[in-house]
Amino acid sequence: MKRVFQQIDPPARLLMGPGPINADPRVLRAMSAQLVGQYDPAMTAYMDETQALYREVFRTANEQTVLVDGTSRAGIEAALVSLIEPGDRVLVPVFGRFGHLLREIAERCGAEVHTIEVPWGEVFTLEQITAAIERVRPKLLAVVHGDTSTTVAQPLEGLGEVCAKHGVLFYTDVTASITGNAFDTDALGLDAVTAGLQKCLGGPSGSAPATFSPRAVEAIRSRTSIEAGIRGDGDVTSSRRIASNYFDLAMIFDYWGPQRLNHHTEATTMLYGARECARLVVDEGLEQTIARHALHGSAMLAGVQGLGLEVFGDLAHKMNNVVAVVIPDGLDGDAVRGAMLTDFGIEIGTSFGPLHGKVWRIGTMGYNARRDTVLTTLSALEAVLRRAGAPITTGGGVGAAYDVYTDADRAAATEAAATAAATSAAAATAAAATETDGAGGAA
C-alpha cells in the first residue's frame, strides 16, 4: 500500500528553552522569497548588504565578515580548522559543555590542546587565563563567551590585550550571547568570532555569521590553496593547506569578496534569513535589542525566584537571555517539562553533563524576549508545579515579573518626561533667540 505523506504542519509551540526559539515571522517571510542565481547582481548585492549588517551586529570594521553555510557549529569548525595547523598549541578554558566542544574540535584539527577548568556555573578570572597563556604559550586562545549549558558568560575584557602581548590569536563563540548581551568585537581585541541565528538573533539554525581580524586573515591566507577544478594561472597551492575544503575560509573569503570564487553554491534561503535577522537588530538598534533581552531576562529571573525556586550559577555573570532553575528535591524534572509541553505547548530545556536532571533552562531570547511570553511561561510553570506538589509561592512568579515591568515602565515614563521637558526648553530658547534676532533686524 502506498504511503501518503502530508504537508508539514508543526504543532503550535512556544519555545522558551535555551534555543532554538520561535523565529521572528519577518525572518520566515524573508526566507520564503524566490531564489536567484548565486552570481545574479541582486544576490551579490544581498551578500554585500549582509556583510555590512553583520559588521554592525559584531561591532567590527573587519572586511572579512561573512556567513558560513551550516549551523553555528559549522562556524566554529571553519574558524578552528582554518586557523589551526597540526601540532599548534591551543588553550581552551572550560566552564561548561561548549568548552568541551571547542577542545574536541581543536583536537580533531590536530592541535596540542591544553585546558583549564572551573566548576560548571562559575567563570574564570582574567588572572587565571593570563597565567595559563603564559604557561602554555598557545597559538590560539579559544573561549566560549556565553555557555547555555550553565547560563553564565565568561568576561572577555582584558584578554585581547593579553593575547596581543603574547602573540596569541583570540577566538570566541558567541552563538548563545550575541545581541542579547554586551559584546564588541573590536573593543575586545578579538581575532575571530562565530555565531548562530537560533537564539537572540531570532532566526532558524542553519547559518553561522562570522568575522575575522586582519591578523586572523593573514594567518588563514598563509595557507591558501585553491582547489584544482577552479584554480587559475598564478593561483597558489599551499603545502600547509587547510584540512577541510568546505570550511576552508581562505576560499570562502574569496567567494564573498570581489573575486567571487566559485567555491560553493550559497544557501540562498538561509542568507535571506540571516540578512533579515541582522536587519531587524540594526533597525531596532543594537543597544535597544540588548536592553530588551536584559529587561525580559530580569523579569524571568525575578519570576522563578518569586515562585520560591532556586537559581543555579553565578548570578553576577548570568547571561541576560537564559536562566537555570534548580529542580526541587523529589520532583521529576522531565515530567514537569513534559506537562509544560503537552498541556501548555511551552518548551523549556534540561541540561547536560553534571547538570543533567538537576536544572531546567528557561530562555527569553530573540522574538520570544517579550512580556507576554515571560508571563505566560511563569503562569504555566506555576500551574504545573502546583499539580506536581511542589512547595511554591502562589502568584509569586507573575507578581515578581510584573514588579520588574512596573519599575521599567516608570523609569521609561520618567525618562520620556525628562526628554520632553528638555526638548520643550530647547525649543523655547530657540524661539526666544529667533524673536530677539527679528527684533534687532526690525530696529
Short mmCIF file of N, CA and C in Angstrom, two decimals, residues 104-199:
data_model
loop_
_atom_site.label_atom_id
_atom_site.label_comp_id
_atom_site.label_asym_id
_atom_site.label_seq_id
_atom_site.Cartn_x
_atom_site.Cartn_y
_atom_site.Cartn_z
N GLU A 104 37.35 19.46 21.69
CA GLU A 104 37.28 18.32 20.78
C GLU A 104 37.54 18.73 19.34
N ILE A 105 36.95 19.83 18.91
CA ILE A 105 37.16 20.25 17.52
C ILE A 105 38.63 20.61 17.29
N ALA A 106 39.24 21.29 18.27
CA ALA A 106 40.66 21.64 18.13
C ALA A 106 41.52 20.38 18.07
N GLU A 107 41.18 19.38 18.88
CA GLU A 107 41.93 18.12 18.84
C GLU A 107 41.78 17.45 17.48
N ARG A 108 40.58 17.49 16.90
CA ARG A 108 40.37 16.89 15.59
C ARG A 108 41.13 17.63 14.50
N CYS A 109 41.46 18.90 14.77
CA CYS A 109 42.29 19.68 13.84
C CYS A 109 43.77 19.33 13.98
N GLY A 110 44.09 18.48 14.95
CA GLY A 110 45.48 18.08 15.15
C GLY A 110 46.24 18.94 16.13
N ALA A 111 45.51 19.79 16.89
CA ALA A 111 46.18 20.68 17.82
C ALA A 111 46.63 19.94 19.08
N GLU A 112 47.62 20.52 19.72
CA GLU A 112 48.01 20.11 21.07
C GLU A 112 47.18 20.99 22.02
N VAL A 113 46.11 20.43 22.56
CA VAL A 113 45.14 21.22 23.30
C VAL A 113 45.41 21.18 24.80
N HIS A 114 45.44 22.34 25.39
CA HIS A 114 45.59 22.48 26.84
C HIS A 114 44.30 23.10 27.37
N THR A 115 43.83 22.60 28.50
CA THR A 115 42.60 23.15 29.09
C THR A 115 42.84 23.57 30.53
N ILE A 116 42.03 24.53 30.96
CA ILE A 116 41.86 24.83 32.37
C ILE A 116 40.37 24.75 32.64
N GLU A 117 40.00 24.39 33.85
CA GLU A 117 38.58 24.18 34.14
C GLU A 117 38.19 24.80 35.47
N VAL A 118 36.93 25.24 35.53
CA VAL A 118 36.29 25.63 36.78
C VAL A 118 34.98 24.87 36.86
N PRO A 119 34.40 24.72 38.04
CA PRO A 119 33.10 24.03 38.14
C PRO A 119 32.04 24.72 37.29
N TRP A 120 31.13 23.93 36.73
CA TRP A 120 30.03 24.49 35.93
C TRP A 120 29.24 25.46 36.79
N GLY A 121 28.95 26.60 36.22
CA GLY A 121 28.24 27.65 36.94
C GLY A 121 29.15 28.78 37.38
N GLU A 122 30.48 28.56 37.24
CA GLU A 122 31.46 29.59 37.56
C GLU A 122 32.16 30.06 36.29
N VAL A 123 32.92 31.15 36.40
CA VAL A 123 33.72 31.64 35.27
C VAL A 123 35.16 31.85 35.74
N PHE A 124 36.04 32.14 34.80
CA PHE A 124 37.44 32.36 35.10
C PHE A 124 37.71 33.84 35.37
N THR A 125 38.71 34.10 36.19
CA THR A 125 39.22 35.46 36.31
C THR A 125 40.20 35.72 35.19
N LEU A 126 40.44 37.00 34.92
CA LEU A 126 41.44 37.37 33.93
C LEU A 126 42.80 36.82 34.31
N GLU A 127 43.09 36.83 35.60
CA GLU A 127 44.39 36.36 36.08
C GLU A 127 44.57 34.87 35.82
N GLN A 128 43.52 34.09 35.98
CA GLN A 128 43.62 32.65 35.73
C GLN A 128 43.95 32.34 34.28
N ILE A 129 43.26 33.03 33.37
CA ILE A 129 43.51 32.78 31.95
C ILE A 129 44.87 33.32 31.54
N THR A 130 45.23 34.47 32.08
CA THR A 130 46.54 35.04 31.76
C THR A 130 47.66 34.10 32.18
N ALA A 131 47.54 33.55 33.39
CA ALA A 131 48.57 32.63 33.88
C ALA A 131 48.67 31.40 32.97
N ALA A 132 47.53 30.92 32.50
CA ALA A 132 47.54 29.76 31.61
C ALA A 132 48.19 30.10 30.27
N ILE A 133 47.91 31.29 29.75
CA ILE A 133 48.54 31.72 28.49
C ILE A 133 50.05 31.78 28.65
N GLU A 134 50.50 32.35 29.76
CA GLU A 134 51.94 32.48 29.99
C GLU A 134 52.61 31.12 30.17
N ARG A 135 51.86 30.15 30.72
CA ARG A 135 52.41 28.81 30.92
C ARG A 135 52.41 27.99 29.64
N VAL A 136 51.29 28.02 28.91
CA VAL A 136 51.12 27.17 27.73
C VAL A 136 51.77 27.76 26.48
N ARG A 137 51.76 29.09 26.36
CA ARG A 137 52.24 29.79 25.16
C ARG A 137 51.53 29.27 23.90
N PRO A 138 50.20 29.36 23.87
CA PRO A 138 49.45 28.81 22.73
C PRO A 138 49.51 29.71 21.51
N LYS A 139 49.20 29.13 20.36
CA LYS A 139 48.98 29.92 19.16
C LYS A 139 47.61 30.57 19.21
N LEU A 140 46.65 29.86 19.84
CA LEU A 140 45.25 30.30 19.82
C LEU A 140 44.62 30.11 21.18
N LEU A 141 43.89 31.13 21.63
CA LEU A 141 43.01 31.01 22.80
C LEU A 141 41.59 30.88 22.26
N ALA A 142 40.91 29.80 22.61
CA ALA A 142 39.55 29.56 22.15
C ALA A 142 38.63 29.48 23.36
N VAL A 143 37.70 30.42 23.46
CA VAL A 143 36.85 30.50 24.64
C VAL A 143 35.41 30.77 24.23
N VAL A 144 34.49 30.10 24.88
CA VAL A 144 33.07 30.38 24.70
C VAL A 144 32.74 31.66 25.45
N HIS A 145 31.93 32.52 24.86
CA HIS A 145 31.50 33.72 25.58
C HIS A 145 30.38 33.36 26.55
N GLY A 146 29.21 33.01 26.02
CA GLY A 146 28.11 32.58 26.88
C GLY A 146 27.81 31.12 26.65
N ASP A 147 27.80 30.33 27.71
CA ASP A 147 27.56 28.89 27.58
C ASP A 147 26.17 28.59 28.12
N THR A 148 25.25 28.21 27.22
CA THR A 148 23.88 27.97 27.66
C THR A 148 23.75 26.75 28.57
N SER A 149 24.74 25.86 28.56
CA SER A 149 24.63 24.70 29.45
C SER A 149 24.68 25.11 30.91
N THR A 150 25.34 26.23 31.20
CA THR A 150 25.44 26.72 32.58
C THR A 150 24.74 28.06 32.78
N THR A 151 24.43 28.74 31.68
CA THR A 151 23.75 30.05 31.62
C THR A 151 24.64 31.21 32.05
N VAL A 152 25.95 31.00 32.19
CA VAL A 152 26.84 32.09 32.57
C VAL A 152 27.70 32.51 31.38
N ALA A 153 28.17 33.76 31.43
CA ALA A 153 29.00 34.32 30.37
C ALA A 153 30.39 34.63 30.92
N GLN A 154 31.39 34.20 30.20
CA GLN A 154 32.78 34.45 30.58
C GLN A 154 33.16 35.89 30.26
N PRO A 155 33.60 36.68 31.24
CA PRO A 155 34.09 38.03 30.92
C PRO A 155 35.29 37.95 29.99
N LEU A 156 35.28 38.78 28.94
CA LEU A 156 36.36 38.77 27.95
C LEU A 156 37.25 40.00 28.05
N GLU A 157 36.86 40.97 28.86
CA GLU A 157 37.62 42.20 28.97
C GLU A 157 39.05 41.93 29.43
N GLY A 158 39.99 42.54 28.75
CA GLY A 158 41.40 42.39 29.11
C GLY A 158 42.10 41.27 28.40
N LEU A 159 41.36 40.28 27.90
CA LEU A 159 42.01 39.13 27.27
C LEU A 159 42.65 39.50 25.93
N GLY A 160 42.04 40.45 25.22
CA GLY A 160 42.60 40.88 23.95
C GLY A 160 43.99 41.45 24.11
N GLU A 161 44.16 42.26 25.14
CA GLU A 161 45.48 42.84 25.40
C GLU A 161 46.50 41.78 25.76
N VAL A 162 46.08 40.82 26.58
CA VAL A 162 46.98 39.73 26.97
C VAL A 162 47.39 38.92 25.75
N CYS A 163 46.42 38.59 24.90
CA CYS A 163 46.72 37.81 23.70
C CYS A 163 47.65 38.57 22.76
N ALA A 164 47.39 39.85 22.58
CA ALA A 164 48.24 40.65 21.70
C ALA A 164 49.67 40.71 22.23
N LYS A 165 49.81 40.83 23.54
CA LYS A 165 51.13 40.90 24.16
C LYS A 165 51.94 39.63 23.91
N HIS A 166 51.25 38.49 23.91
CA HIS A 166 51.95 37.20 23.78
C HIS A 166 51.84 36.61 22.37
N GLY A 167 51.30 37.37 21.42
CA GLY A 167 51.20 36.88 20.05
C GLY A 167 50.22 35.74 19.88
N VAL A 168 49.15 35.76 20.65
CA VAL A 168 48.15 34.69 20.63
C VAL A 168 46.92 35.14 19.86
N LEU A 169 46.43 34.32 18.95
CA LEU A 169 45.16 34.59 18.28
C LEU A 169 44.01 34.36 19.26
N PHE A 170 43.01 35.22 19.22
CA PHE A 170 41.93 35.21 20.21
C PHE A 170 40.61 34.93 19.50
N TYR A 171 40.02 33.76 19.80
CA TYR A 171 38.74 33.34 19.19
C TYR A 171 37.68 33.14 20.25
N THR A 172 36.43 33.52 19.93
CA THR A 172 35.32 33.21 20.81
C THR A 172 34.08 32.82 20.02
N ASP A 173 33.28 31.96 20.63
CA ASP A 173 31.98 31.55 20.10
C ASP A 173 30.92 32.35 20.85
N VAL A 174 30.12 33.13 20.10
CA VAL A 174 29.09 33.97 20.73
C VAL A 174 27.68 33.54 20.34
N THR A 175 27.54 32.28 19.94
CA THR A 175 26.24 31.80 19.48
C THR A 175 25.13 32.10 20.48
N ALA A 176 25.39 31.86 21.76
CA ALA A 176 24.35 32.00 22.78
C ALA A 176 24.19 33.41 23.29
N SER A 177 25.13 34.29 22.99
CA SER A 177 25.13 35.60 23.65
C SER A 177 24.92 36.78 22.72
N ILE A 178 25.27 36.67 21.44
CA ILE A 178 25.29 37.82 20.56
C ILE A 178 23.91 38.48 20.46
N THR A 179 23.86 39.77 20.56
CA THR A 179 22.70 40.69 20.53
C THR A 179 21.80 40.59 21.76
N GLY A 180 22.10 39.67 22.67
CA GLY A 180 21.35 39.60 23.91
C GLY A 180 22.16 40.09 25.09
N ASN A 181 23.45 40.25 24.87
CA ASN A 181 24.39 40.66 25.91
C ASN A 181 25.41 41.59 25.30
N ALA A 182 26.00 42.45 26.11
CA ALA A 182 27.00 43.39 25.61
C ALA A 182 28.16 42.64 24.99
N PHE A 183 28.55 43.05 23.77
CA PHE A 183 29.66 42.40 23.08
C PHE A 183 30.17 43.33 22.00
N ASP A 184 31.48 43.50 21.94
CA ASP A 184 32.09 44.42 20.98
C ASP A 184 33.39 43.79 20.48
N THR A 185 33.35 43.27 19.27
CA THR A 185 34.48 42.52 18.71
C THR A 185 35.78 43.33 18.73
N ASP A 186 35.74 44.52 18.17
CA ASP A 186 36.97 45.29 18.02
C ASP A 186 37.47 45.81 19.36
N ALA A 187 36.57 46.28 20.21
CA ALA A 187 36.98 46.80 21.51
C ALA A 187 37.61 45.72 22.38
N LEU A 188 37.16 44.48 22.21
CA LEU A 188 37.69 43.37 23.00
C LEU A 188 38.97 42.79 22.41
N GLY A 189 39.35 43.24 21.23
CA GLY A 189 40.59 42.75 20.62
C GLY A 189 40.50 41.35 20.09
N LEU A 190 39.33 40.95 19.62
CA LEU A 190 39.15 39.59 19.13
C LEU A 190 39.64 39.44 17.69
N ASP A 191 40.16 38.25 17.40
CA ASP A 191 40.64 37.95 16.06
C ASP A 191 39.63 37.12 15.26
N ALA A 192 38.81 36.34 15.92
CA ALA A 192 37.83 35.50 15.23
C ALA A 192 36.63 35.32 16.13
N VAL A 193 35.45 35.49 15.54
CA VAL A 193 34.19 35.36 16.28
C VAL A 193 33.20 34.63 15.39
N THR A 194 32.51 33.64 15.94
CA THR A 194 31.47 32.94 15.19
C THR A 194 30.19 32.88 16.00
N ALA A 195 29.05 32.79 15.29
CA ALA A 195 27.75 32.84 15.95
C ALA A 195 26.77 31.93 15.22
N GLY A 196 25.51 31.99 15.64
CA GLY A 196 24.41 31.28 15.01
C GLY A 196 23.17 32.14 15.11
N LEU A 197 22.12 31.75 14.41
CA LEU A 197 20.91 32.57 14.34
C LEU A 197 19.86 32.21 15.37
N GLN A 198 19.92 31.02 15.94
CA GLN A 198 18.76 30.40 16.59
C GLN A 198 18.49 30.85 18.02
N LYS A 199 19.22 31.85 18.48
CA LYS A 199 19.00 32.31 19.85
C LYS A 199 18.58 33.78 19.82
#
